[in-house]
Amino acid sequence: MGQDLGRRKFLLYGSGAFVTSLLLKACSQAETSTNSATSPDQTVAKSGGSATSGDTIKVGLLHSLSGTMAISETTVVEAEELAIDEINAAGGVLGKQIEIVKEDGASDWPTFAEKATKLIDQDKVTTIFGCWTSASRKAVLPVFESKNHLLWYPVQYEGQECSKNVFYTGAAPNQQIEPAVDWLLENKGKKFFLVGSDYVFPRTANTIIKEQLKAKGGETVGEDYLPLGNTEVTAIITKIKAALPDGGVIFNTLNGDSNVAFFKQLQSAGITPDKYPVMSVSIAEEEVRQIGPEYLVGQYASWNYFQTVDTPANKKFVEAFKAKYGQDRVTNDPMEAAYIMVYLWKQAVEKAGTADDLDKVRAAAIGQEFDAPEGMVKMYPNHHISKTVRIGQVRDDGMFDIVWSSDGPVAPIPWNQYVPETKGYACDWTDPNKGGKYKTDKI
């Protein structure tokens, strides 16, 4: 999907255009892998026909364990496996141990749909924890909706979606992008240059930002995109300097390899955080480590979780992760969202009294609360969770100093209220007359 820079590959969001290729690609023979002790290489796991046969409850993990996205998605798998190990050690779910069936989406969106189908039809898992890019989520969405199955999705995304068959534990735009814009307007300036990868998440995010700036008295002085993975950033940097000769805000939705070149060349061009603060929404601790903290010190990111969050639950989470995977490892927002979604599913199953009756589990999930590393979260009727919003500034050790946070958890709004086409719409799966998108009386 981009140029091969080895372990520096961490593209976050793919193109919606890839989803259309789903119609063209024949299904390939799927492979399975077994449990949290296995390597990313798949091995065959044979089991009975019931998802809760014997003493186990089967769940699927569907992420990229190979290809471009593996560098990001394998860390999410590790967080999910950590949660499952903890739950199993504490007695499991409904007295049963969680059995993992792990599949590799291979950084290929049609493959995600194929593997989702296999996990549901052949392995008969009770639920699937999976995906990273919006393209992979969009590719599997018809599978989950046609089969009335359940996907738990852990990554911040562009919103403008609210499916009965998906629970979203990453941020909606009003829990990440919009607060970041407000903070920048108040603290860093009114003129914004928007730079992003030419794919679904950055395009949608920047549409939201432009509408928000119009409403709040800000100004979009420039907007430019690079193909996903493109590292030819010189032209964009030239445009930034021309549009913001005296400095201004750079809002960054670049993903993947482009960020490596972008931050290195910003520094070489003398574009420094004091005059040109960059706000990123796809760069976390792992990405800082990969790019090099020396190129990012002083720059900003907006997330709901940083490793430096000071809560007892986070201290426990970080210690447990490092104990399992290595003291030199870091945690980040998507990993935390993946970790907590396993616990939210567990609580929903226990409230429902079953893992197999997905309608009961779906209903029981709404209202679930969890003392997460980021702080208390709650599942809303729109299948998104409340989240505390934080803005961090990169330190020289690669961690983030938290320079601002919301007063408490922010309720999720999947349909954006700045974009004219979705303003006034909401989602409520507890009311059959409302469902995934209904018009409210709010204008």
mmCIF file of N, CA, C and O in Angstrom, residues 237-292:
data_model
loop_
_atom_site.group_PDB
_atom_site.id
_atom_site.type_symbol
_atom_site.label_atom_id
_atom_site.label_comp_id
_atom_site.label_asym_id
_atom_site.label_seq_id
_atom_site.Cartn_x
_atom_site.Cartn_y
_atom_site.Cartn_z
ATOM 1 N N ILE A 237 5.420 20.941 2.230
ATOM 2 C CA ILE A 237 6.124 21.836 3.146
ATOM 3 C C ILE A 237 6.300 23.217 2.512
ATOM 4 O O ILE A 237 6.150 24.247 3.183
ATOM 5 N N THR A 238 6.579 23.252 1.231
ATOM 6 C CA THR A 238 6.670 24.541 0.522
ATOM 7 C C THR A 238 5.349 25.287 0.571
ATOM 8 O O THR A 238 5.303 26.508 0.804
ATOM 9 N N LYS A 239 4.246 24.571 0.385
ATOM 10 C CA LYS A 239 2.921 25.189 0.437
ATOM 11 C C LYS A 239 2.602 25.700 1.835
ATOM 12 O O LYS A 239 1.976 26.760 1.994
ATOM 13 N N ILE A 240 3.013 24.966 2.859
ATOM 14 C CA ILE A 240 2.777 25.400 4.236
ATOM 15 C C ILE A 240 3.487 26.720 4.512
ATOM 16 O O ILE A 240 2.902 27.660 5.071
ATOM 17 N N LYS A 241 4.735 26.802 4.105
ATOM 18 C CA LYS A 241 5.509 28.024 4.346
ATOM 19 C C LYS A 241 4.922 29.211 3.585
ATOM 20 O O LYS A 241 4.916 30.349 4.077
ATOM 21 N N ALA A 242 4.401 28.957 2.390
ATOM 22 C CA ALA A 242 3.802 30.035 1.604
ATOM 23 C C ALA A 242 2.473 30.496 2.199
ATOM 24 O O ALA A 242 2.172 31.700 2.223
ATOM 25 N N ALA A 243 1.686 29.550 2.691
ATOM 26 C CA ALA A 243 0.366 29.885 3.237
ATOM 27 C C ALA A 243 0.449 30.451 4.646
ATOM 28 O O ALA A 243 -0.430 31.209 5.070
ATOM 29 N N LEU A 244 1.510 30.071 5.371
ATOM 30 C CA LEU A 244 1.688 30.516 6.761
ATOM 31 C C LEU A 244 3.089 31.121 6.933
ATOM 32 O O LEU A 244 3.917 30.598 7.675
ATOM 33 N N PRO A 245 3.374 32.236 6.272
ATOM 34 C CA PRO A 245 4.730 32.783 6.334
ATOM 35 C C PRO A 245 5.151 33.222 7.732
ATOM 36 O O PRO A 245 6.338 33.227 8.047
ATOM 37 N N ASP A 246 4.170 33.570 8.555
ATOM 38 C CA ASP A 246 4.475 34.021 9.915
ATOM 39 C C ASP A 246 4.140 32.984 10.972
ATOM 40 O O ASP A 246 4.081 33.285 12.169
ATOM 41 N N GLY A 247 3.894 31.758 10.528
ATOM 42 C CA GLY A 247 3.559 30.690 11.458
ATOM 43 C C GLY A 247 2.065 30.432 11.501
ATOM 44 O O GLY A 247 1.254 31.214 10.992
ATOM 45 N N GLY A 248 1.691 29.333 12.103
ATOM 46 C CA GLY A 248 0.293 28.949 12.213
ATOM 47 C C GLY A 248 0.179 27.473 12.521
ATOM 48 O O GLY A 248 1.184 26.763 12.672
ATOM 49 N N VAL A 249 -1.048 27.018 12.608
ATOM 50 C CA VAL A 249 -1.332 25.643 13.022
ATOM 51 C C VAL A 249 -1.286 24.704 11.822
ATOM 52 O O VAL A 249 -1.831 25.010 10.756
ATOM 53 N N ILE A 250 -0.651 23.564 12.015
ATOM 54 C CA ILE A 250 -0.691 22.481 11.033
ATOM 55 C C ILE A 250 -1.490 21.349 11.654
ATOM 56 O O ILE A 250 -1.104 20.819 12.715
ATOM 57 N N PHE A 251 -2.612 20.982 11.041
ATOM 58 C CA PHE A 251 -3.403 19.854 11.539
ATOM 59 C C PHE A 251 -3.092 18.651 10.656
ATOM 60 O O PHE A 251 -3.344 18.664 9.460
ATOM 61 N N ASN A 252 -2.543 17.633 11.283
ATOM 62 C CA ASN A 252 -1.947 16.516 10.559
ATOM 63 C C ASN A 252 -2.801 15.257 10.636
ATOM 64 O O ASN A 252 -2.951 14.665 11.703
ATOM 65 N N THR A 253 -3.342 14.842 9.491
ATOM 66 C CA THR A 253 -3.983 13.534 9.400
ATOM 67 C C THR A 253 -3.252 12.642 8.409
ATOM 68 O O THR A 253 -3.841 11.732 7.810
ATOM 69 N N LEU A 254 -1.969 12.907 8.221
ATOM 70 C CA LEU A 254 -1.133 11.977 7.454
ATOM 71 C C LEU A 254 -1.031 10.658 8.204
ATOM 72 O O LEU A 254 -1.040 10.613 9.436
ATOM 73 N N ASN A 255 -0.893 9.595 7.451
ATOM 74 C CA ASN A 255 -0.739 8.272 8.035
ATOM 75 C C ASN A 255 0.439 7.557 7.411
ATOM 76 O O ASN A 255 0.808 7.817 6.273
ATOM 77 N N GLY A 256 1.050 6.682 8.189
ATOM 78 C CA GLY A 256 2.060 5.797 7.654
ATOM 79 C C GLY A 256 3.387 6.447 7.345
ATOM 80 O O GLY A 256 3.839 7.370 8.015
ATOM 81 N N ASP A 257 4.018 5.961 6.287
ATOM 82 C CA ASP A 257 5.368 6.377 5.919
ATOM 83 C C ASP A 257 5.485 7.880 5.721
ATOM 84 O O ASP A 257 6.535 8.461 5.938
ATOM 85 N N SER A 258 4.409 8.500 5.299
ATOM 86 C CA SER A 258 4.436 9.933 5.051
ATOM 87 C C SER A 258 4.855 10.707 6.293
ATOM 88 O O SER A 258 5.547 11.723 6.194
ATOM 89 N N ASN A 259 4.447 10.238 7.463
ATOM 90 C CA ASN A 259 4.788 10.939 8.698
ATOM 91 C C ASN A 259 6.287 10.923 8.980
ATOM 92 O O ASN A 259 6.831 11.888 9.523
ATOM 93 N N VAL A 260 6.950 9.856 8.623
ATOM 94 C CA VAL A 260 8.396 9.773 8.844
ATOM 95 C C VAL A 260 9.090 10.889 8.080
ATOM 96 O O VAL A 260 9.860 11.682 8.639
ATOM 97 N N ALA A 261 8.796 10.976 6.802
ATOM 98 C CA ALA A 261 9.400 12.023 5.971
ATOM 99 C C ALA A 261 8.914 13.405 6.377
ATOM 100 O O ALA A 261 9.696 14.369 6.404
ATOM 101 N N PHE A 262 7.637 13.521 6.706
ATOM 102 C CA PHE A 262 7.051 14.824 7.009
ATOM 103 C C PHE A 262 7.731 15.482 8.210
ATOM 104 O O PHE A 262 8.175 16.630 8.134
ATOM 105 N N PHE A 263 7.842 14.775 9.314
ATOM 106 C CA PHE A 263 8.405 15.387 10.515
ATOM 107 C C PHE A 263 9.908 15.620 10.386
ATOM 108 O O PHE A 263 10.436 16.614 10.902
ATOM 109 N N LYS A 264 10.595 14.748 9.685
ATOM 110 C CA LYS A 264 12.028 14.971 9.483
ATOM 111 C C LYS A 264 12.262 16.205 8.616
ATOM 112 O O LYS A 264 13.138 17.027 8.909
ATOM 113 N N GLN A 265 11.467 16.350 7.564
ATOM 114 C CA GLN A 265 11.673 17.491 6.670
ATOM 115 C C GLN A 265 11.138 18.799 7.247
ATOM 116 O O GLN A 265 11.655 19.874 6.936
ATOM 117 N N LEU A 266 10.112 18.721 8.100
ATOM 118 C CA LEU A 266 9.673 19.919 8.815
ATOM 119 C C LEU A 266 10.829 20.487 9.619
ATOM 120 O O LEU A 266 11.103 21.693 9.595
ATOM 121 N N GLN A 267 11.504 19.612 10.336
ATOM 122 C CA GLN A 267 12.628 20.052 11.169
ATOM 123 C C GLN A 267 13.747 20.623 10.305
ATOM 124 O O GLN A 267 14.320 21.681 10.614
ATOM 125 N N SER A 268 14.047 19.959 9.203
ATOM 126 C CA SER A 268 15.105 20.440 8.313
ATOM 127 C C SER A 268 14.768 21.798 7.709
ATOM 128 O O SER A 268 15.660 22.610 7.452
ATOM 129 N N ALA A 269 13.469 22.044 7.503
ATOM 130 C CA ALA A 269 13.031 23.304 6.906
ATOM 131 C C ALA A 269 12.886 24.419 7.947
ATOM 132 O O ALA A 269 12.473 25.529 7.600
ATOM 133 N N GLY A 270 13.195 24.118 9.187
ATOM 134 C CA GLY A 270 13.098 25.126 10.233
ATOM 135 C C GLY A 270 11.677 25.401 10.695
ATOM 136 O O GLY A 270 11.403 26.425 11.324
ATOM 137 N N ILE A 271 10.766 24.493 10.391
ATOM 138 C CA ILE A 271 9.372 24.627 10.821
ATOM 139 C C ILE A 271 9.253 23.942 12.183
ATOM 140 O O ILE A 271 9.133 22.718 12.281
ATOM 141 N N THR A 272 9.320 24.730 13.232
ATOM 142 C CA THR A 272 9.434 24.216 14.597
ATOM 143 C C THR A 272 8.154 24.476 15.390
ATOM 144 O O THR A 272 7.347 25.347 15.034
ATOM 145 N N PRO A 273 7.947 23.733 16.487
ATOM 146 C CA PRO A 273 6.686 23.819 17.230
ATOM 147 C C PRO A 273 6.373 25.190 17.808
ATOM 148 O O PRO A 273 5.198 25.494 18.047
ATOM 149 N N ASP A 274 7.367 26.020 18.054
ATOM 150 C CA ASP A 274 7.091 27.318 18.644
ATOM 151 C C ASP A 274 6.266 28.203 17.707
ATOM 152 O O ASP A 274 5.393 28.952 18.151
ATOM 153 N N LYS A 275 6.526 28.128 16.388
ATOM 154 C CA LYS A 275 5.773 28.928 15.422
ATOM 155 C C LYS A 275 4.771 28.088 14.622
ATOM 156 O O LYS A 275 3.764 28.618 14.152
ATOM 157 N N TYR A 276 5.065 26.809 14.459
ATOM 158 C CA TYR A 276 4.223 25.934 13.649
ATOM 159 C C TYR A 276 3.841 24.683 14.456
ATOM 160 O O TYR A 276 4.333 23.586 14.192
ATOM 161 N N PRO A 277 2.977 24.827 15.441
ATOM 162 C CA PRO A 277 2.562 23.634 16.186
ATOM 163 C C PRO A 277 1.798 22.668 15.289
ATOM 164 O O PRO A 277 0.904 23.079 14.545
ATOM 165 N N VAL A 278 2.193 21.405 15.348
ATOM 166 C CA VAL A 278 1.512 20.366 14.584
ATOM 167 C C VAL A 278 0.651 19.554 15.541
ATOM 168 O O VAL A 278 1.140 19.057 16.561
ATOM 169 N N MET A 279 -0.623 19.408 15.215
ATOM 170 C CA MET A 279 -1.529 18.548 15.973
ATOM 171 C C MET A 279 -1.805 17.301 15.139
ATOM 172 O O MET A 279 -2.313 17.392 14.018
ATOM 173 N N SER A 280 -1.465 16.140 15.673
ATOM 174 C CA SER A 280 -1.683 14.870 14.979
ATOM 175 C C SER A 280 -2.757 14.068 15.701
ATOM 176 O O SER A 280 -2.894 14.143 16.921
ATOM 177 N N VAL A 281 -3.504 13.294 14.935
ATOM 178 C CA VAL A 281 -4.536 12.441 15.523
ATOM 179 C C VAL A 281 -4.323 10.970 15.166
ATOM 180 O O VAL A 281 -5.185 10.135 15.423
ATOM 181 N N SER A 282 -3.175 10.671 14.586
ATOM 182 C CA SER A 282 -2.861 9.279 14.249
ATOM 183 C C SER A 282 -1.452 8.891 14.695
ATOM 184 O O SER A 282 -0.926 7.873 14.266
ATOM 185 N N ILE A 283 -0.848 9.710 15.536
ATOM 186 C CA ILE A 283 0.493 9.409 16.032
ATOM 187 C C ILE A 283 0.426 9.239 17.546
ATOM 188 O O ILE A 283 0.004 10.156 18.271
ATOM 189 N N ALA A 284 0.804 8.066 18.016
ATOM 190 C CA ALA A 284 0.826 7.768 19.447
ATOM 191 C C ALA A 284 2.224 7.306 19.833
ATOM 192 O O ALA A 284 3.177 7.437 19.066
ATOM 193 N N GLU A 285 2.355 6.734 21.025
ATOM 194 C CA GLU A 285 3.668 6.387 21.558
ATOM 195 C C GLU A 285 4.460 5.462 20.635
ATOM 196 O O GLU A 285 5.666 5.649 20.454
ATOM 197 N N GLU A 286 3.795 4.483 20.040
ATOM 198 C CA GLU A 286 4.509 3.542 19.171
ATOM 199 C C GLU A 286 5.030 4.241 17.923
ATOM 200 O O GLU A 286 6.152 3.998 17.476
ATOM 201 N N GLU A 287 4.220 5.128 17.360
ATOM 202 C CA GLU A 287 4.644 5.854 16.168
ATOM 203 C C GLU A 287 5.793 6.819 16.475
ATOM 204 O O GLU A 287 6.719 6.969 15.679
ATOM 205 N N VAL A 288 5.721 7.482 17.637
ATOM 206 C CA VAL A 288 6.821 8.365 18.048
ATOM 207 C C VAL A 288 8.116 7.563 18.153
ATOM 208 O O VAL A 288 9.194 8.002 17.712
ATOM 209 N N ARG A 289 8.014 6.377 18.717
ATOM 210 C CA ARG A 289 9.200 5.522 18.863
ATOM 211 C C ARG A 289 9.769 5.159 17.503
ATOM 212 O O ARG A 289 10.988 5.123 17.305
ATOM 213 N N GLN A 290 8.876 4.894 16.534
ATOM 214 C CA GLN A 290 9.327 4.484 15.213
ATOM 215 C C GLN A 290 9.931 5.657 14.417
ATOM 216 O O GLN A 290 10.933 5.485 13.736
ATOM 217 N N ILE A 291 9.308 6.815 14.498
ATOM 218 C CA ILE A 291 9.813 7.981 13.760
ATOM 219 C C ILE A 291 11.101 8.498 14.385
ATOM 220 O O ILE A 291 12.049 8.881 13.695
ATOM 221 N N GLY A 292 11.133 8.515 15.723
ATOM 222 C CA GLY A 292 12.251 9.083 16.467
ATOM 223 C C GLY A 292 11.779 10.294 17.252
ATOM 224 O O GLY A 292 11.341 11.283 16.644
#
